[in-house]
Short mmCIF file of C-alpha atoms in Angstrom, two decimals:
data_model
loop_
_atom_site.label_atom_id
_atom_site.label_comp_id
_atom_site.label_asym_id
_atom_site.label_seq_id
_atom_site.Cartn_x
_atom_site.Cartn_y
_atom_site.Cartn_z
CA MET A 1270 100.11 74.92 127.75
CA ARG A 1271 100.11 75.28 123.49
CA PRO A 1272 99.69 72.32 121.94
CA THR A 1273 102.60 71.09 119.98
CA LYS A 1274 102.31 69.36 116.31
CA GLY A 1275 99.25 66.94 115.45
CA GLN A 1276 98.36 67.41 119.59
CA LEU A 1277 95.21 68.85 120.93
CA ARG A 1278 95.04 68.99 124.66
CA HIS A 1279 91.13 68.51 125.52
CA THR A 1280 89.61 68.41 129.01
CA ALA A 1281 86.94 65.48 129.62
CA GLY A 1282 84.52 68.27 129.09
CA ARG A 1283 82.99 68.59 125.69
CA LYS A 1284 79.43 70.27 125.25
CA THR A 1285 77.29 69.21 121.90
CA ILE A 1286 74.03 70.84 120.61
CA ARG A 1287 72.25 68.94 118.13
CA GLY A 1288 69.24 69.85 115.77
CA HIS A 1289 68.40 69.24 112.04
CA GLY A 1290 71.15 66.61 111.45
CA ILE A 1291 73.85 69.35 112.57
CA CYS A 1292 75.76 69.17 115.67
CA THR A 1293 77.82 71.83 117.33
CA VAL A 1294 81.08 71.20 119.38
CA PHE A 1295 82.46 73.80 121.89
CA PRO A 1296 85.79 71.84 122.57
CA THR A 1297 87.66 72.54 125.96
CA HIS A 1298 91.27 73.15 125.54
CA GLU A 1299 94.10 73.62 128.20
CA ARG A 1300 95.38 77.47 128.23
CA LYS A 1301 96.77 79.85 130.84
CA ILE A 1302 93.50 82.21 131.23
CA THR A 1303 94.24 85.95 132.85
CA ARG A 1304 91.74 88.41 134.06
CA ARG A 1305 91.33 92.10 132.72
CA LYS A 1306 88.94 94.19 134.67
CA GLY A 1307 87.27 91.45 136.01
CA LYS A 1308 86.66 89.30 132.96
CA PHE A 1309 88.19 86.26 132.01
CA ARG A 1310 90.18 86.45 128.85
CA TRP A 1311 89.66 83.62 126.44
CA SER A 1312 92.08 82.17 123.83
CA LEU A 1313 92.42 78.91 122.70
CA ASP A 1314 95.08 77.21 120.71
CA ASN A 1315 94.02 75.11 117.62
CA ALA A 1316 90.36 75.97 118.30
CA SER A 1317 87.40 76.89 116.28
CA LEU A 1318 84.29 79.16 117.48
CA ILE A 1319 81.59 76.86 115.56
CA ALA A 1320 78.01 78.27 115.35
CA HIS A 1321 74.83 76.10 115.07
CA ALA A 1322 72.38 76.11 112.23
CA GLY A 1323 68.62 75.30 112.43
CA GLN A 1324 66.19 76.22 115.35
CA THR A 1325 68.79 76.22 118.28
CA GLY A 1326 69.27 79.68 118.10
CA SER A 1327 71.59 82.62 120.21
CA HIS A 1328 69.89 81.42 123.38
CA ASN A 1329 71.77 77.95 123.18
CA LEU A 1330 74.63 79.75 122.10
CA SER A 1331 74.56 82.24 125.02
CA SER A 1332 74.25 79.50 127.60
CA GLN A 1333 77.20 77.56 126.11
CA ARG A 1334 79.37 80.87 126.41
CA ARG A 1335 78.47 81.28 129.97
CA SER A 1336 80.21 77.68 130.91
CA SER A 1337 82.79 77.91 128.22
CA ARG A 1338 84.11 81.85 127.96
CA MET A 1339 87.51 80.90 129.15
CA THR A 1340 87.78 77.93 126.80
CA MET A 1341 85.69 78.91 123.71
CA GLY A 1342 88.99 80.31 121.82
CA ARG A 1343 90.30 83.41 120.78
CA ALA A 1344 89.24 83.35 117.49
CA ILE A 1345 91.54 82.47 114.40
CA LEU A 1346 93.20 84.98 112.35
CA SER A 1347 94.85 84.64 109.14
CA THR A 1348 94.11 85.14 105.64
CA VAL A 1349 93.34 83.24 107.84
CA LEU A 1350 93.33 82.04 110.98
CA ALA A 1351 92.28 78.62 111.35
CA VAL A 1352 91.49 75.59 113.77
CA SER A 1353 91.08 71.78 114.44
CA LEU A 1354 88.11 70.57 114.90
CA ALA A 1355 86.68 67.37 116.70
CA ALA A 1356 84.04 65.71 114.34
CA CYS A 1357 80.82 65.23 115.82
CA GLY A 1358 79.83 61.70 116.26
CA GLY A 1359 76.29 59.91 116.07
CA GLY A 1360 73.31 60.71 113.77
CA GLY A 1361 73.08 63.70 111.36
CA SER A 1362 76.80 64.13 110.11
CA SER A 1363 77.37 63.36 106.59
CA GLY A 1364 79.38 60.19 105.98
CA GLY A 1365 81.85 60.08 103.10
CA GLY A 1366 80.71 57.49 100.55
CA GLY A 1367 77.43 57.43 99.30
CA GLY A 1368 73.80 57.18 100.86
CA ASN A 1369 71.14 59.62 100.72
CA PRO A 1370 71.73 63.40 101.85
CA PRO A 1371 71.33 64.38 105.30
CA THR A 1372 68.06 66.01 106.18
CA SER A 1373 66.21 67.77 108.88
CA GLY A 1374 63.24 66.26 110.61
CA GLY A 1375 61.02 67.67 107.70
CA GLY A 1376 62.95 66.02 105.06
CA GLN A 1377 64.62 68.96 103.61
CA ASP A 1378 67.92 68.31 102.12
CA ILE A 1379 70.16 70.55 104.52
CA CYS A 1380 73.01 70.68 102.08
CA SER A 1381 71.01 71.84 99.10
CA LEU A 1382 72.25 75.25 97.95
CA ASP A 1383 69.18 77.12 99.12
CA ALA A 1384 69.83 75.65 102.69
CA ARG A 1385 73.39 76.50 102.69
CA GLN A 1386 72.64 79.96 101.31
CA ASP A 1387 70.10 80.59 104.50
CA TRP A 1388 72.92 79.07 106.92
CA VAL A 1389 75.51 81.24 105.63
CA LEU A 1390 73.25 84.53 105.77
CA SER A 1391 72.22 83.45 109.53
CA GLN A 1392 75.54 83.51 110.64
CA ILE A 1393 76.88 86.25 108.94
CA ASN A 1394 73.82 88.54 110.42
CA GLU A 1395 74.99 87.06 113.86
CA TRP A 1396 78.82 87.32 113.59
CA TYR A 1397 79.96 89.67 111.10
CA LEU A 1398 82.33 92.48 112.17
CA PHE A 1399 80.37 95.50 110.08
CA PRO A 1400 76.70 94.56 110.54
CA ASN A 1401 75.82 98.00 108.65
CA LEU A 1402 77.66 96.53 105.30
CA VAL A 1403 76.04 93.73 104.77
CA ASP A 1404 73.59 93.58 101.68
CA THR A 1405 70.69 91.93 103.03
CA SER A 1406 68.58 92.67 99.67
CA VAL A 1407 70.69 90.31 97.72
CA ALA A 1408 68.65 87.48 95.89
CA LYS A 1409 70.13 84.19 96.78
CA SER A 1410 68.15 83.00 93.55
CA ALA A 1411 70.77 84.74 91.57
CA HIS A 1412 74.09 83.11 92.73
CA SER A 1413 74.92 79.43 91.86
CA SER A 1414 77.38 78.84 94.49
CA VAL A 1415 77.73 79.80 97.87
CA GLN A 1416 80.95 81.58 97.76
CA SER A 1417 79.32 84.13 94.98
CA TYR A 1418 76.19 84.60 97.50
CA ILE A 1419 78.64 85.41 100.14
CA ASN A 1420 80.31 87.80 97.97
CA ALA A 1421 77.24 89.40 97.26
CA LEU A 1422 76.33 89.79 100.76
CA VAL A 1423 79.59 91.49 101.96
CA ALA A 1424 79.95 93.64 98.67
CA PRO A 1425 80.00 96.85 100.80
CA ALA A 1426 82.40 95.92 102.92
CA ARG A 1427 84.73 95.16 100.24
CA ALA A 1428 84.12 98.34 98.55
CA GLN A 1429 85.48 99.96 101.89
CA ASP A 1430 88.45 97.73 101.68
CA ARG A 1431 87.26 96.12 105.09
CA ASP A 1432 86.56 92.74 103.79
CA ARG A 1433 88.84 92.03 100.40
CA PHE A 1434 87.54 88.17 99.91
CA PHE A 1435 88.53 87.46 103.72
CA THR A 1436 84.78 85.69 104.46
CA TYR A 1437 84.28 82.57 102.19
CA ILE A 1438 83.49 79.13 102.62
CA THR A 1439 85.80 76.16 102.64
CA SER A 1440 86.13 72.37 103.51
CA ILE A 1441 86.34 71.18 107.26
CA GLN A 1442 88.07 68.21 106.48
CA GLU A 1443 91.01 70.18 103.77
CA GLU A 1444 91.39 72.68 106.81
CA THR A 1445 92.09 70.35 109.53
CA ASP A 1446 94.34 68.26 107.50
CA LEU A 1447 96.78 71.66 106.60
CA ILE A 1448 96.78 72.46 110.23
CA GLN A 1449 97.21 69.95 111.89
CA ASN A 1450 99.74 67.86 109.31
CA GLY A 1451 100.62 70.72 106.85
CA SER A 1452 99.08 68.49 104.55
CA ASN A 1453 98.92 69.79 100.67
CA ALA A 1454 99.55 68.52 97.48
CA GLY A 1455 101.32 70.10 94.56
CA PHE A 1456 104.53 70.51 92.88
CA GLY A 1457 105.67 72.39 96.08
CA ILE A 1458 106.73 75.51 94.37
CA ARG A 1459 105.67 79.08 95.28
CA LEU A 1460 105.13 81.52 91.99
CA VAL A 1461 104.87 84.99 91.18
CA TYR A 1462 104.13 86.47 87.77
CA ASP A 1463 105.15 89.67 86.17
CA THR A 1464 102.31 91.45 85.24
CA ASP A 1465 104.13 93.75 82.52
CA ALA A 1466 106.18 91.31 80.67
CA ARG A 1467 103.70 88.32 81.71
CA ARG A 1468 106.46 85.59 82.82
CA VAL A 1469 106.27 83.16 85.77
CA PHE A 1470 109.16 82.80 88.17
CA VAL A 1471 109.52 80.46 91.28
CA VAL A 1472 110.38 82.54 94.37
CA GLU A 1473 110.52 79.34 96.83
CA ALA A 1474 110.41 75.86 96.76
CA PHE A 1475 109.63 73.56 99.47
CA GLU A 1476 112.66 70.81 100.01
CA ASN A 1477 110.06 67.73 100.76
CA ALA A 1478 108.11 68.33 97.41
CA PRO A 1479 108.45 66.97 94.22
CA ALA A 1480 109.73 70.25 91.83
CA PHE A 1481 112.64 70.88 94.25
CA GLY A 1482 113.71 67.08 93.24
CA GLN A 1483 113.84 68.02 89.61
CA ASN A 1484 115.96 71.47 90.26
CA ILE A 1485 113.39 73.81 90.38
CA ASP A 1486 114.22 76.51 93.14
CA ARG A 1487 113.98 80.01 93.86
CA GLY A 1488 115.02 82.22 90.69
CA THR A 1489 113.78 79.34 88.23
CA GLU A 1490 111.50 80.64 85.37
CA ILE A 1491 108.56 78.56 84.26
CA ILE A 1492 108.60 78.93 80.42
CA SER A 1493 106.21 76.65 78.94
CA ILE A 1494 103.44 73.96 80.44
CA ASP A 1495 103.13 70.87 78.62
CA GLY A 1496 104.62 72.40 75.41
CA GLN A 1497 102.57 75.68 75.44
CA SER A 1498 104.53 78.51 76.23
CA VAL A 1499 103.62 80.69 79.43
CA ALA A 1500 103.41 83.78 77.06
CA GLY A 1501 101.17 82.47 74.73
CA ILE A 1502 98.76 80.75 77.83
CA MET A 1503 98.40 84.34 79.25
CA ALA A 1504 98.34 86.01 75.82
CA GLY A 1505 95.13 83.48 75.36
CA ASN A 1506 93.43 85.14 78.03
CA PRO A 1507 94.21 89.03 78.46
CA ALA A 1508 91.42 89.61 80.98
CA ASN A 1509 92.85 86.93 83.32
CA PRO A 1510 96.40 86.01 82.48
CA ALA A 1511 97.04 84.76 85.92
CA GLY A 1512 93.93 82.48 85.93
CA ALA A 1513 94.67 81.20 82.44
CA VAL A 1514 98.43 79.94 83.92
CA SER A 1515 96.97 78.69 87.15
CA ALA A 1516 94.24 76.45 85.31
CA ALA A 1517 97.03 75.12 82.98
CA PHE A 1518 98.85 73.61 85.87
CA GLY A 1519 95.90 71.48 86.64
CA PRO A 1520 94.15 70.28 89.71
CA SER A 1521 96.10 69.88 92.94
CA ASP A 1522 95.61 66.41 93.09
CA PRO A 1523 97.99 63.80 93.61
CA GLY A 1524 99.34 62.21 90.51
CA VAL A 1525 98.80 65.19 87.97
CA SER A 1526 101.76 65.46 86.03
CA ARG A 1527 103.03 68.45 83.76
CA ASP A 1528 106.02 68.90 81.31
CA LEU A 1529 107.70 71.95 82.57
CA GLY A 1530 109.92 74.12 80.80
CA ILE A 1531 111.87 76.04 83.08
CA ARG A 1532 114.86 78.52 82.42
CA GLN A 1533 117.62 78.97 85.11
CA PRO A 1534 119.27 81.92 86.30
CA ASP A 1535 122.43 81.18 84.31
CA GLY A 1536 120.00 80.87 81.28
CA SER A 1537 120.03 77.19 80.75
CA GLU A 1538 116.87 75.70 79.68
CA THR A 1539 115.39 72.52 80.17
CA THR A 1540 112.14 70.34 80.42
CA VAL A 1541 111.32 68.39 83.24
CA THR A 1542 108.38 66.10 84.14
CA VAL A 1543 106.55 67.06 87.63
CA VAL A 1544 104.29 64.92 89.20
CA LYS A 1545 101.95 66.20 92.10
CA GLU A 1546 102.17 64.35 95.37
CA GLU A 1547 101.13 65.25 98.97
CA PHE A 1548 103.74 66.95 100.85
CA SER A 1549 103.91 68.34 104.51
CA LEU A 1550 104.08 72.00 104.56
CA ASP A 1551 107.38 72.93 106.67
CA PRO A 1552 107.01 76.37 108.01
CA LEU A 1553 111.02 76.95 108.66
CA SER A 1554 113.00 75.82 106.03
CA ASP A 1555 115.94 73.75 106.82
CA ARG A 1556 118.25 75.95 104.32
CA TYR A 1557 117.15 79.43 105.52
CA GLY A 1558 114.41 79.17 108.07
CA SER A 1559 116.70 80.18 110.75
CA VAL A 1560 120.05 81.88 110.40
CA ILE A 1561 122.42 83.81 112.05
CA LEU A 1562 123.81 86.84 110.27
CA ASP A 1563 127.05 88.81 110.97
CA ASN A 1564 126.31 92.48 110.34
CA GLY A 1565 129.40 94.44 111.06
CA GLY A 1566 130.39 92.45 114.05
CA THR A 1567 126.70 91.97 115.40
CA LYS A 1568 124.88 88.91 115.14
CA VAL A 1569 121.47 88.86 113.85
CA GLY A 1570 118.85 86.37 114.34
CA TYR A 1571 117.03 85.92 110.82
CA ILE A 1572 113.53 84.10 110.89
CA ASN A 1573 111.93 83.08 107.25
CA LEU A 1574 108.66 82.11 108.57
CA ARG A 1575 106.64 80.88 105.75
CA THR A 1576 103.51 80.62 107.38
CA PHE A 1577 101.89 80.78 110.43
CA ILE A 1578 98.90 78.26 109.65
CA VAL A 1579 100.84 74.93 110.53
CA SER A 1580 100.74 74.10 114.66
CA ASP A 1581 104.39 72.83 113.91
CA ALA A 1582 105.85 76.70 113.72
CA SER A 1583 105.42 76.88 117.47
CA ARG A 1584 108.15 74.04 117.96
CA GLN A 1585 110.38 75.02 115.24
CA LEU A 1586 110.24 78.92 116.10
CA ARG A 1587 111.18 77.51 119.69
CA ASP A 1588 114.12 75.96 118.65
CA ALA A 1589 115.23 78.69 116.17
CA PHE A 1590 114.95 81.34 119.43
CA ALA A 1591 116.66 78.80 121.75
CA VAL A 1592 119.90 79.01 119.52
CA PHE A 1593 119.45 82.78 119.47
CA ARG A 1594 119.26 83.30 123.29
CA GLN A 1595 122.45 81.15 123.68
CA GLN A 1596 124.09 83.45 121.41
CA GLY A 1597 123.11 86.58 123.07
CA ILE A 1598 121.03 88.31 119.95
CA ASP A 1599 118.74 90.87 120.59
CA GLU A 1600 118.18 92.05 117.02
CA VAL A 1601 116.20 90.15 114.39
CA ILE A 1602 115.02 90.18 110.98
CA LEU A 1603 111.45 88.71 110.80
CA ASP A 1604 111.10 87.42 107.03
CA PHE A 1605 107.41 87.49 106.10
CA ARG A 1606 107.61 88.69 102.30
CA TYR A 1607 105.11 85.92 100.97
CA ASN A 1608 103.33 84.84 104.81
CA GLY A 1609 99.73 85.11 104.38
CA GLY A 1610 99.01 84.71 108.26
CA GLY A 1611 97.52 81.90 110.03
CA LEU A 1612 97.28 80.89 113.56
CA VAL A 1613 96.56 83.47 116.23
CA SER A 1614 98.44 81.24 118.62
CA VAL A 1615 101.78 81.31 116.75
CA ALA A 1616 101.84 84.65 116.49
CA GLU A 1617 101.01 85.25 120.12
CA LEU A 1618 104.21 82.70 120.35
CA LEU A 1619 106.40 84.37 118.27
CA GLY A 1620 105.74 87.91 120.44
CA ASP A 1621 106.64 85.87 123.48
CA LEU A 1622 110.06 84.55 122.16
CA MET A 1623 110.92 88.05 121.28
CA ALA A 1624 109.65 89.60 124.52
CA ALA A 1625 111.91 88.33 127.51
CA ASP A 1626 111.59 91.83 128.78
CA LYS A 1627 107.57 92.25 128.22
CA VAL A 1628 105.85 89.56 130.38
CA GLY A 1629 103.19 90.33 131.47
CA SER A 1630 102.25 93.49 129.28
CA GLU A 1631 99.93 93.48 126.41
CA PHE A 1632 100.58 91.71 123.22
CA SER A 1633 97.18 92.26 121.28
CA SER A 1634 93.74 92.85 121.96
CA THR A 1635 90.78 91.17 120.11
CA ILE A 1636 87.18 93.24 119.58
CA PHE A 1637 84.26 92.00 118.23
CA ARG A 1638 81.25 94.00 117.07
CA ASP A 1639 79.37 95.68 119.77
CA SER A 1640 76.63 92.93 120.39
CA LYS A 1641 79.44 90.46 120.57
CA SER A 1642 81.45 92.51 123.11
CA ALA A 1643 81.47 89.88 125.75
CA GLU A 1644 83.82 87.96 123.70
CA ASN A 1645 86.75 90.68 123.53
CA SER A 1646 89.81 89.73 125.00
CA THR A 1647 93.36 90.51 125.61
CA TYR A 1648 96.57 88.37 125.43
CA ASN A 1649 99.64 89.34 127.64
CA PHE A 1650 103.25 88.39 126.59
CA GLN A 1651 104.12 85.10 128.31
CA GLN A 1652 107.15 83.49 129.45
CA GLU A 1653 108.94 81.12 127.23
CA THR A 1654 112.64 79.78 128.25
CA GLN A 1655 113.77 80.18 124.77
CA ALA A 1656 112.66 84.05 124.77
CA ILE A 1657 115.18 86.91 124.02
CA ALA A 1658 114.45 90.58 124.68
CA ALA A 1659 114.70 92.21 121.07
CA MET A 1660 115.81 95.38 120.98
CA LYS A 1661 115.39 95.93 117.25
CA ILE A 1662 113.41 94.52 114.65
CA ALA A 1663 113.25 94.70 111.14
CA VAL A 1664 110.27 93.08 109.14
CA ILE A 1665 110.54 92.15 105.58
CA GLY A 1666 107.29 92.50 103.77
CA THR A 1667 104.99 92.87 100.64
CA ASP A 1668 102.01 93.03 99.37
CA GLY A 1669 101.57 89.04 100.05
CA THR A 1670 102.29 89.82 103.94
CA ALA A 1671 98.91 89.90 105.71
CA SER A 1672 97.18 89.05 108.90
CA ALA A 1673 99.17 87.09 111.36
CA SER A 1674 102.35 88.45 109.97
CA GLU A 1675 100.97 92.08 110.24
CA LEU A 1676 99.88 91.72 113.93
CA VAL A 1677 103.23 90.55 115.41
CA PRO A 1678 104.94 93.72 113.95
CA ASN A 1679 101.65 95.99 114.95
CA ALA A 1680 102.28 94.51 118.77
CA PHE A 1681 105.52 95.69 119.04
CA ILE A 1682 105.07 99.45 117.60
CA PRO A 1683 104.18 100.87 120.88
CA TYR A 1684 107.04 99.51 122.64
CA LEU A 1685 110.20 99.58 120.02
CA GLY A 1686 109.04 102.81 118.20
CA ASP A 1687 111.81 103.64 115.58
CA ASN A 1688 113.34 100.59 116.59
CA ILE A 1689 111.10 98.35 114.41
CA ALA A 1690 110.71 98.87 110.44
CA LEU A 1691 109.03 97.75 107.73
CA ILE A 1692 111.57 96.41 104.87
CA GLY A 1693 110.65 96.21 101.19
CA SER A 1694 107.07 97.28 99.89
CA ASN A 1695 104.10 97.93 101.98
CA THR A 1696 101.94 94.74 103.22
CA PHE A 1697 98.35 93.65 102.23
CA GLY A 1698 96.49 95.34 105.28
CA LYS A 1699 94.28 93.06 107.18
CA PRO A 1700 93.82 93.87 110.59
CA VAL A 1701 91.03 91.35 111.21
CA GLY A 1702 90.37 88.07 111.59
CA GLN A 1703 87.67 85.41 110.88
CA ILE A 1704 86.29 82.95 112.99
CA ALA A 1705 85.49 79.62 112.29
CA LEU A 1706 81.30 78.25 111.76
CA ASP A 1707 80.86 74.73 111.17
CA ARG A 1708 78.40 72.90 109.31
CA SER A 1709 79.81 69.61 109.94
CA ALA A 1710 77.02 67.34 107.77
CA CYS A 1711 77.75 69.20 104.83
CA ASP A 1712 81.95 69.76 105.55
CA ASP A 1713 81.14 73.42 105.35
CA ARG A 1714 83.11 75.78 107.08
CA LEU A 1715 82.39 79.46 107.03
CA ARG A 1716 85.50 81.71 107.30
CA VAL A 1717 83.53 85.22 108.67
CA VAL A 1718 85.25 88.32 109.49
CA ALA A 1719 84.23 88.80 113.04
CA PHE A 1720 86.95 90.61 114.96
CA ARG A 1721 89.87 92.90 114.30
CA SER A 1722 92.95 93.16 116.77
CA VAL A 1723 94.57 96.39 118.37
CA ASN A 1724 97.87 97.04 120.06
CA VAL A 1725 98.31 98.32 123.43
CA ALA A 1726 97.96 101.80 121.97
CA ASP A 1727 94.93 100.70 120.39
CA GLN A 1728 96.07 101.00 116.94
CA GLY A 1729 95.14 98.74 114.86
CA ASP A 1730 93.52 100.03 111.45
CA TYR A 1731 95.84 99.39 109.13
CA TYR A 1732 93.73 98.90 105.89
CA SER A 1733 95.77 100.35 103.85
CA GLY A 1734 99.53 98.23 104.91
CA LEU A 1735 101.53 98.44 107.43
CA ALA A 1736 103.78 101.43 105.80
CA SER A 1737 100.83 103.49 106.96
CA VAL A 1738 101.54 103.22 110.74
CA MET A 1739 104.68 101.68 110.93
CA PRO A 1740 107.45 104.26 112.54
CA ARG A 1741 110.32 103.53 109.93
CA THR A 1742 110.17 101.97 106.82
CA CYS A 1743 112.94 101.36 103.92
CA ALA A 1744 112.09 100.39 100.47
CA ALA A 1745 113.89 97.23 98.82
CA ALA A 1746 113.65 94.89 96.13
CA ASP A 1747 112.43 90.95 96.53
CA ASP A 1748 115.52 89.74 94.86
CA PHE A 1749 114.54 86.30 93.83
CA LEU A 1750 117.59 85.55 91.93
CA VAL A 1751 119.57 85.54 95.25
CA PRO A 1752 118.66 82.69 98.01
CA LEU A 1753 116.55 83.40 100.79
CA GLY A 1754 118.46 83.87 103.92
CA ASP A 1755 121.41 85.50 102.01
CA PRO A 1756 122.69 88.97 103.26
CA ARG A 1757 123.29 89.65 99.59
CA GLU A 1758 119.42 89.50 98.69
CA ALA A 1759 118.27 92.91 98.30
CA SER A 1760 115.45 93.23 101.27
CA ILE A 1761 117.90 91.26 103.78
CA ALA A 1762 120.85 93.99 102.71
CA THR A 1763 118.61 96.62 103.37
CA ALA A 1764 117.15 95.25 106.74
CA LEU A 1765 121.15 94.87 107.54
CA ASP A 1766 121.52 98.21 107.03
CA TYR A 1767 118.42 99.51 108.62
CA LEU A 1768 119.58 97.33 112.06
CA ALA A 1769 123.33 98.96 111.47
CA GLY A 1770 121.67 102.45 111.51
CA ARG A 1771 122.37 103.27 107.86
CA SER A 1772 119.88 105.50 105.88
CA CYS A 1773 117.69 104.12 103.49
CA THR A 1774 114.66 105.25 101.18
CA ALA A 1775 111.44 105.09 102.95
CA ILE A 1776 108.35 103.30 101.30
CA GLY A 1777 105.61 105.25 100.13
CA ALA A 1778 103.25 105.87 103.00
CA ALA A 1779 99.94 103.46 101.67
CA GLN A 1780 101.07 102.34 98.25
CA LYS A 1781 101.35 98.74 98.17
CA GLY A 1782 103.94 97.51 95.97
CA VAL A 1783 106.45 100.34 96.30
CA THR A 1784 109.91 98.89 95.55
CA ALA A 1785 113.52 100.64 95.72
CA GLN A 1786 113.74 100.84 91.86
CA ALA A 1787 111.71 100.60 89.15
CA LEU A 1788 111.41 97.08 88.91
CA PRO A 1789 108.39 95.10 87.04
CA GLN A 1790 105.53 94.51 89.37
CA ARG A 1791 105.35 91.03 90.46
CA GLU A 1792 102.18 89.51 92.08
CA LEU A 1793 101.69 86.02 93.69
CA LEU A 1794 100.03 83.94 91.44
CA MET A 1795 96.65 82.67 92.65
CA PRO A 1796 93.98 80.21 90.74
CA ASP A 1797 90.46 81.67 90.61
CA ALA A 1798 89.23 78.64 92.83
CA PRO A 1799 92.05 78.18 95.36
CA THR A 1800 92.44 75.21 97.88
CA ALA A 1801 92.42 75.50 101.77
CA ALA A 1802 96.49 75.70 101.35
CA GLN A 1803 96.36 78.26 98.49
CA LEU A 1804 94.19 80.24 100.50
CA ARG A 1805 96.77 80.62 103.48
CA ILE A 1806 100.05 80.26 101.58
CA PRO A 1807 99.56 82.76 98.77
CA GLY A 1808 101.37 81.47 95.36
CA ILE A 1809 101.82 77.83 96.47
CA PHE A 1810 101.23 75.29 93.54
#
């Protein structure tokens, strides 16, 4: 069974290793287990593969794996695929309020920069998918942060477009709150900036967040922040205009207030005061998350999935497809234009919900480095009562479409052939996934690239984006002056044309950001130091 929102299914068994003030937990979850070629496939909802620091070494991990291979979990894919963690109790874990820093038996501060860098290097050396692309000559003393050190270690892989900042350090607590509850603090808007005109627009607003209540929605332009024009902010930092605007919005903390000058699509302008608040990220909007469109008499199911990272997406997708099934729908538009990925379990479920006729066939396989090949696994389509048999799928993508939102279309290519197409522009190109390696005493979660995913035809090296592997593509603009879910919006209209068999202009192969017309290039706005939510939900503020 898959967990529902806020629910983790543990059996009574939980194995813990302790040492040097750090504990390692391998939670045991319920999940259907299948065999392939005599081996168990392991797949685990909302669980992390957690490596232990210190002197426990690989022999302890190996003994754990022998007893927990079926329950350890299919590592997480996302820009980042993520997990929920049961906290380790007892001595060694660091508390949240004062006291002495955790130390090893020898009195060393295990959360010092030096110790954290050593731990990161040991985990990368053990798990990194591209062991020959790690620069072990990097001097850790030359780096004042853990992330800077990580970036230097994996620079050779980044130079080959294999790891474009996919390996990173984050907070266990922040990520767990995001996955279980969709917890996030901010205005609740997703922003893009025009790289030529240096303008900032809202492309999506979350209905339960503060900005939406101030009439800020898709199509609104942010023209000033606290009285300073956006154009002026960008001009003041020509080397990093996006970073300057991001900084002007302030930290992602509740109570942070900004006076925003806004211009609506009709040209009207006003200034509103918006205060950042905690809000829950809703994976499917109540306005346009699930819509049935009429395409010349044919009913088309439209799904706009904002993110795979929030566990409640599973329930919402089941509800949506139950309606599609009742309406006899077998053509689907998947709008992933801003979806940066998330939980593999949600991606697998979405595949199941479109594959009523493919139960038992392979969805995808997960492949680790040679030394970790025992962890390789395969997921087969499972039966879902709400499932339809999708005969034709149009996937709307942009450069913000990555990871799990690329995994799903790739899985269907061998089965649908020309009956699946990429609409819009080329995707980011992230056929690899991270596992979570935790050091709970320091609230450190290392997301390290550790596996790649392939479909039943062994296809999966789309580092240049899905346009290079998709059988059909149709270029279209992201027309943010028209609401999402509206058949008049350019990408949705093009998707409907494709599904109806009408002609379209192909996306230039392996060219990111290609659009149907000569429109300004726009990119999702990202801060220099993103929060856990901003890492997984591109452009959110």
